[in-house]
PDB file of C-alpha atoms in Angstrom:
ATOM      1  CA  MET A   1     114.335-147.681 -26.124  1.00  0.00           C
ATOM      2  CA  LYS A   2     116.502-150.453 -26.496  1.00  0.00           C
ATOM      3  CA  LYS A   3     115.641-153.764 -24.247  1.00  0.00           C
ATOM      4  CA  ALA A   4     117.591-154.639 -21.636  1.00  0.00           C
ATOM      5  CA  SER A   5     119.088-158.191 -21.574  1.00  0.00           C
ATOM      6  CA  PRO A   6     118.639-160.039 -18.481  1.00  0.00           C
ATOM      7  CA  SER A   7     121.038-159.708 -15.634  1.00  0.00           C
ATOM      8  CA  PRO A   8     123.046-163.637 -16.309  1.00  0.00           C
ATOM      9  CA  ARG A   9     121.947-164.257 -12.503  1.00  0.00           C
ATOM     10  CA  SER A  10     118.399-163.717 -13.346  1.00  0.00           C
ATOM     11  CA  PRO A  11     115.996-167.479 -13.648  1.00  0.00           C
ATOM     12  CA  ALA A  12     115.790-165.067 -17.184  1.00  0.00           C
ATOM     13  CA  GLY A  13     119.493-164.926 -17.911  1.00  0.00           C
ATOM     14  CA  GLU A  14     119.471-168.675 -17.074  1.00  0.00           C
ATOM     15  CA  ALA A  15     117.312-170.106 -18.972  1.00  0.00           C
ATOM     16  CA  ARG A  16     119.641-168.339 -22.053  1.00  0.00           C
ATOM     17  CA  ASP A  17     121.698-170.325 -22.415  1.00  0.00           C
ATOM     18  CA  TYR A  18     119.609-173.721 -22.823  1.00  0.00           C
ATOM     19  CA  GLN A  19     121.686-175.785 -24.188  1.00  0.00           C
ATOM     20  CA  SER A  20     123.691-176.486 -21.038  1.00  0.00           C
ATOM     21  CA  ARG A  21     120.631-176.946 -19.277  1.00  0.00           C
ATOM     22  CA  ILE A  22     120.522-180.621 -17.838  1.00  0.00           C
ATOM     23  CA  PRO A  23     116.895-181.132 -18.885  1.00  0.00           C
ATOM     24  CA  TYR A  24     117.505-179.919 -22.359  1.00  0.00           C
ATOM     25  CA  LEU A  25     120.827-182.364 -22.852  1.00  0.00           C
ATOM     26  CA  LEU A  26     118.615-185.324 -22.117  1.00  0.00           C
ATOM     27  CA  GLY A  27     115.832-184.146 -23.869  1.00  0.00           C
ATOM     28  CA  ALA A  28     117.856-183.689 -26.864  1.00  0.00           C
ATOM     29  CA  ILE A  29     119.213-187.114 -26.445  1.00  0.00           C
ATOM     30  CA  SER A  30     116.273-188.950 -25.909  1.00  0.00           C
ATOM     31  CA  ASN A  31     115.290-187.570 -29.351  1.00  0.00           C
ATOM     32  CA  ARG A  32     117.901-187.709 -31.046  1.00  0.00           C
ATOM     33  CA  THR A  33     118.065-191.746 -29.955  1.00  0.00           C
ATOM     34  CA  VAL A  34     114.712-192.290 -30.634  1.00  0.00           C
ATOM     35  CA  ALA A  35     114.654-191.014 -34.686  1.00  0.00           C
ATOM     36  CA  THR A  36     117.750-193.148 -34.947  1.00  0.00           C
ATOM     37  CA  GLY A  37     116.496-196.166 -33.330  1.00  0.00           C
ATOM     38  CA  SER A  38     112.438-195.589 -34.759  1.00  0.00           C
ATOM     39  CA  ARG A  39     114.727-196.146 -38.690  1.00  0.00           C
ATOM     40  CA  PHE A  40     117.713-199.113 -36.814  1.00  0.00           C
ATOM     41  CA  TYR A  41     114.897-200.929 -36.188  1.00  0.00           C
ATOM     42  CA  GLN A  42     112.649-201.388 -38.678  1.00  0.00           C
ATOM     43  CA  ASP A  43     115.498-200.885 -41.160  1.00  0.00           C
ATOM     44  CA  GLN A  44     117.103-203.920 -39.493  1.00  0.00           C
ATOM     45  CA  PHE A  45     113.671-205.917 -38.614  1.00  0.00           C
ATOM     46  CA  GLY A  46     110.344-204.981 -39.695  1.00  0.00           C
ATOM     47  CA  ILE A  47     109.575-203.667 -35.535  1.00  0.00           C
ATOM     48  CA  SER A  48     108.752-200.176 -34.486  1.00  0.00           C
ATOM     49  CA  LEU A  49     110.935-198.672 -31.357  1.00  0.00           C
ATOM     50  CA  ALA A  50     108.294-199.257 -28.917  1.00  0.00           C
ATOM     51  CA  GLU A  51     107.994-203.401 -29.868  1.00  0.00           C
ATOM     52  CA  GLY A  52     111.846-203.679 -29.955  1.00  0.00           C
ATOM     53  CA  ARG A  53     112.196-202.143 -25.724  1.00  0.00           C
ATOM     54  CA  LEU A  54     109.047-204.901 -26.109  1.00  0.00           C
ATOM     55  CA  MET A  55     111.338-207.644 -26.800  1.00  0.00           C
ATOM     56  CA  TYR A  56     114.480-206.421 -25.145  1.00  0.00           C
ATOM     57  CA  VAL A  57     112.126-206.090 -21.685  1.00  0.00           C
ATOM     58  CA  LEU A  58     110.441-209.475 -22.876  1.00  0.00           C
ATOM     59  CA  GLY A  59     114.236-210.841 -23.450  1.00  0.00           C
ATOM     60  CA  TYR A  60     115.283-210.576 -20.551  1.00  0.00           C
ATOM     61  CA  GLU A  61     112.683-210.760 -17.381  1.00  0.00           C
ATOM     62  CA  GLY A  62     112.121-214.633 -19.937  1.00  0.00           C
ATOM     63  CA  VAL A  63     107.932-213.574 -19.151  1.00  0.00           C
ATOM     64  CA  LEU A  64     105.539-211.003 -18.500  1.00  0.00           C
ATOM     65  CA  THR A  65     102.258-209.403 -18.022  1.00  0.00           C
ATOM     66  CA  ALA A  66     101.885-205.964 -19.831  1.00  0.00           C
ATOM     67  CA  ARG A  67     101.418-203.860 -16.445  1.00  0.00           C
ATOM     68  CA  ARG A  68     105.206-205.503 -15.658  1.00  0.00           C
ATOM     69  CA  ALA A  69     106.381-203.808 -18.987  1.00  0.00           C
ATOM     70  CA  SER A  70     104.265-200.800 -19.258  1.00  0.00           C
ATOM     71  CA  GLU A  71     106.658-200.274 -15.290  1.00  0.00           C
ATOM     72  CA  ILE A  72     109.571-201.500 -16.703  1.00  0.00           C
ATOM     73  CA  MET A  73     109.424-199.516 -19.408  1.00  0.00           C
ATOM     74  CA  GLY A  74     107.738-196.305 -17.312  1.00  0.00           C
ATOM     75  CA  ILE A  75     105.825-196.631 -20.758  1.00  0.00           C
ATOM     76  CA  ASP A  76     102.152-195.416 -20.587  1.00  0.00           C
ATOM     77  CA  LYS A  77      99.505-199.415 -20.438  1.00  0.00           C
ATOM     78  CA  GLY A  78      98.690-198.333 -23.922  1.00  0.00           C
ATOM     79  CA  ALA A  79     101.432-198.184 -25.860  1.00  0.00           C
ATOM     80  CA  THR A  80     102.504-201.786 -24.308  1.00  0.00           C
ATOM     81  CA  SER A  81      99.084-202.587 -25.953  1.00  0.00           C
ATOM     82  CA  ARG A  82      99.879-201.578 -29.225  1.00  0.00           C
ATOM     83  CA  ALA A  83     103.536-202.351 -28.581  1.00  0.00           C
ATOM     84  CA  LEU A  84     102.642-206.963 -28.081  1.00  0.00           C
ATOM     85  CA  ALA A  85      99.542-205.906 -30.225  1.00  0.00           C
ATOM     86  CA  GLY A  86     102.072-206.426 -33.179  1.00  0.00           C
ATOM     87  CA  LEU A  87     104.281-208.233 -32.165  1.00  0.00           C
ATOM     88  CA  GLN A  88     101.534-210.694 -32.187  1.00  0.00           C
ATOM     89  CA  ARG A  89     100.525-209.943 -34.760  1.00  0.00           C
ATOM     90  CA  ARG A  90     103.348-210.959 -36.813  1.00  0.00           C
ATOM     91  CA  GLY A  91     103.601-214.097 -34.530  1.00  0.00           C
ATOM     92  CA  LEU A  92     105.994-212.875 -32.554  1.00  0.00           C
ATOM     93  CA  VAL A  93     104.974-213.555 -29.099  1.00  0.00           C
ATOM     94  CA  HIS A  94     101.826-215.498 -27.974  1.00  0.00           C
ATOM     95  CA  LEU A  95      99.787-214.558 -24.552  1.00  0.00           C
ATOM     96  CA  THR A  96      98.138-217.460 -22.018  1.00  0.00           C
ATOM     97  CA  VAL A  97      96.431-216.271 -18.541  1.00  0.00           C
ATOM     98  CA  ASP A  98      98.089-215.706 -15.562  1.00  0.00           C
ATOM     99  CA  ASP A  99      97.885-219.100 -13.136  1.00  0.00           C
ATOM    100  CA  ASP A 100      98.425-215.854 -10.349  1.00  0.00           C
ATOM    101  CA  ASP A 101      95.180-213.223 -11.628  1.00  0.00           C
ATOM    102  CA  THR A 102      93.742-214.571 -14.270  1.00  0.00           C
ATOM    103  CA  ARG A 103      92.447-211.116 -15.658  1.00  0.00           C
ATOM    104  CA  GLN A 104      96.411-210.608 -16.445  1.00  0.00           C
ATOM    105  CA  ARG A 105      98.282-212.495 -19.654  1.00  0.00           C
ATOM    106  CA  THR A 106     101.817-213.721 -19.360  1.00  0.00           C
ATOM    107  CA  ILE A 107     103.420-212.590 -22.697  1.00  0.00           C
ATOM    108  CA  ARG A 108     106.730-215.071 -24.020  1.00  0.00           C
ATOM    109  CA  PHE A 109     108.354-215.314 -27.344  1.00  0.00           C
ATOM    110  CA  THR A 110     107.149-217.867 -30.210  1.00  0.00           C
ATOM    111  CA  ARG A 111     110.301-220.061 -31.812  1.00  0.00           C
ATOM    112  CA  SER A 112     110.173-217.187 -34.789  1.00  0.00           C
ATOM    113  CA  GLY A 113     110.173-214.587 -31.435  1.00  0.00           C
ATOM    114  CA  GLN A 114     113.117-215.970 -29.258  1.00  0.00           C
ATOM    115  CA  ALA A 115     114.743-216.004 -33.187  1.00  0.00           C
ATOM    116  CA  LEU A 116     114.503-211.923 -34.186  1.00  0.00           C
ATOM    117  CA  TYR A 117     115.248-211.637 -30.112  1.00  0.00           C
ATOM    118  CA  ASP A 118     118.749-213.430 -30.691  1.00  0.00           C
ATOM    119  CA  ARG A 119     119.338-210.636 -33.290  1.00  0.00           C
ATOM    120  CA  LEU A 120     117.631-208.459 -32.231  1.00  0.00           C
ATOM    121  CA  ILE A 121     120.329-207.696 -29.074  1.00  0.00           C
ATOM    122  CA  VAL A 122     123.104-208.707 -30.730  1.00  0.00           C
ATOM    123  CA  ALA A 123     122.858-205.469 -33.326  1.00  0.00           C
ATOM    124  CA  SER A 124     121.282-203.823 -29.777  1.00  0.00           C
ATOM    125  CA  LEU A 125     124.260-204.436 -28.355  1.00  0.00           C
ATOM    126  CA  GLU A 126     125.986-203.132 -31.386  1.00  0.00           C
ATOM    127  CA  ARG A 127     124.366-199.868 -31.141  1.00  0.00           C
ATOM    128  CA  GLU A 128     125.189-199.195 -27.852  1.00  0.00           C
ATOM    129  CA  ARG A 129     128.983-199.620 -27.927  1.00  0.00           C
ATOM    130  CA  LYS A 130     128.753-196.798 -30.646  1.00  0.00           C
ATOM    131  CA  LEU A 131     126.512-194.509 -28.774  1.00  0.00           C
ATOM    132  CA  LEU A 132     128.809-195.266 -26.470  1.00  0.00           C
ATOM    133  CA  SER A 133     132.407-194.872 -27.674  1.00  0.00           C
ATOM    134  CA  VAL A 134     132.825-191.677 -27.175  1.00  0.00           C
ATOM    135  CA  PHE A 135     133.015-192.822 -23.529  1.00  0.00           C
ATOM    136  CA  SER A 136     136.047-194.337 -21.510  1.00  0.00           C
ATOM    137  CA  GLU A 137     134.598-197.602 -19.623  1.00  0.00           C
ATOM    138  CA  LYS A 138     135.227-195.067 -16.104  1.00  0.00           C
ATOM    139  CA  GLU A 139     133.001-192.496 -17.444  1.00  0.00           C
ATOM    140  CA  GLU A 140     130.662-194.292 -19.336  1.00  0.00           C
ATOM    141  CA  GLN A 141     130.073-196.693 -15.856  1.00  0.00           C
ATOM    142  CA  VAL A 142     129.635-193.109 -14.451  1.00  0.00           C
ATOM    143  CA  LEU A 143     126.863-191.413 -16.359  1.00  0.00           C
ATOM    144  CA  ALA A 144     125.106-194.750 -15.732  1.00  0.00           C
ATOM    145  CA  ALA A 145     125.500-194.848 -12.062  1.00  0.00           C
ATOM    146  CA  LEU A 146     124.654-190.558 -12.100  1.00  0.00           C
ATOM    147  CA  LEU A 147     122.168-191.346 -14.312  1.00  0.00           C
ATOM    148  CA  LYS A 148     119.694-194.284 -12.437  1.00  0.00           C
ATOM    149  CA  ARG A 149     120.223-191.577  -9.711  1.00  0.00           C
ATOM    150  CA  LEU A 150     118.008-189.153 -11.726  1.00  0.00           C
ATOM    151  CA  GLN A 151     116.088-191.560 -12.900  1.00  0.00           C
ATOM    152  CA  ALA A 152     115.212-192.604  -9.730  1.00  0.00           C
ATOM    153  CA  HIS A 153     115.214-189.229  -8.233  1.00  0.00           C
ATOM    154  CA  VAL A 154     112.828-188.356 -11.391  1.00  0.00           C
ATOM    155  CA  SER A 155     110.477-190.853 -10.062  1.00  0.00           C
ATOM    156  CA  SER A 156     109.913-189.631  -6.545  1.00  0.00           C
ATOM    157  CA  PRO A 157     106.832-188.023  -4.545  1.00  0.00           C
ATOM    158  CA  ILE A 158     109.189-184.745  -4.114  1.00  0.00           C
ATOM    159  CA  ALA A 159     110.659-184.812  -7.173  1.00  0.00           C
ATOM    160  CA  SER A 160     107.560-184.088  -8.849  1.00  0.00           C
ATOM    161  CA  LYS A 161     106.008-182.033  -6.604  1.00  0.00           C
ATOM    162  CA  PRO A 162     103.971-178.351  -8.187  1.00  0.00           C
ATOM    163  CA  ILE A 163     106.457-175.343  -7.735  1.00  0.00           C
ATOM    164  CA  ALA A 164     104.128-172.687  -6.046  1.00  0.00           C
ATOM    165  CA  SER A 165     105.197-168.994  -8.215  1.00  0.00           C
ATOM    166  CA  ARG A 166     106.375-166.313  -6.855  1.00  0.00           C
ATOM    167  CA  ARG A 167     102.923-165.186  -7.218  1.00  0.00           C
ATOM    168  CA  GLY A 168     100.828-167.678  -5.920  1.00  0.00           C
ATOM    169  CA  ALA A 169     103.045-167.728  -2.679  1.00  0.00           C
ATOM    170  CA  ARG A 170     102.399-165.274  -0.368  1.00  0.00           C
TER     171      ARG A 170
END
């Protein structure tokens, strides 16, 4: 006996078209961007993607703590710590005790770190320009606005609240 296909209107039917689902698209784009970004940073600058992201944030902020870097990048403190250790090993950043909180260390570029950042930012902006070249300027602005709104929503308590299953909701 042939198994019946789920109705296109049922949740199972909707799930069949996974390539049109926003979470799938975001994940697929993220995965490809991370993979190519990782190769880009390693080949061009000899650093990991996480180290490149940390340099980007540090270049924008000027001075920051590892905790603040973790918050900005949306990654755990362990990943930030590993990226920071890699940059320190290469002599690209140095740490000093934070004047406001002696438990914290502030991160700053060394001269060689600043020089690498200056090269990295030019190459990264060119890479971003190529990535977004499929959009008009207006489309790019709309996309950025929509993604920022989604990012804020994903971080909200409502979006992270567990969904009750039909079986458990009585």
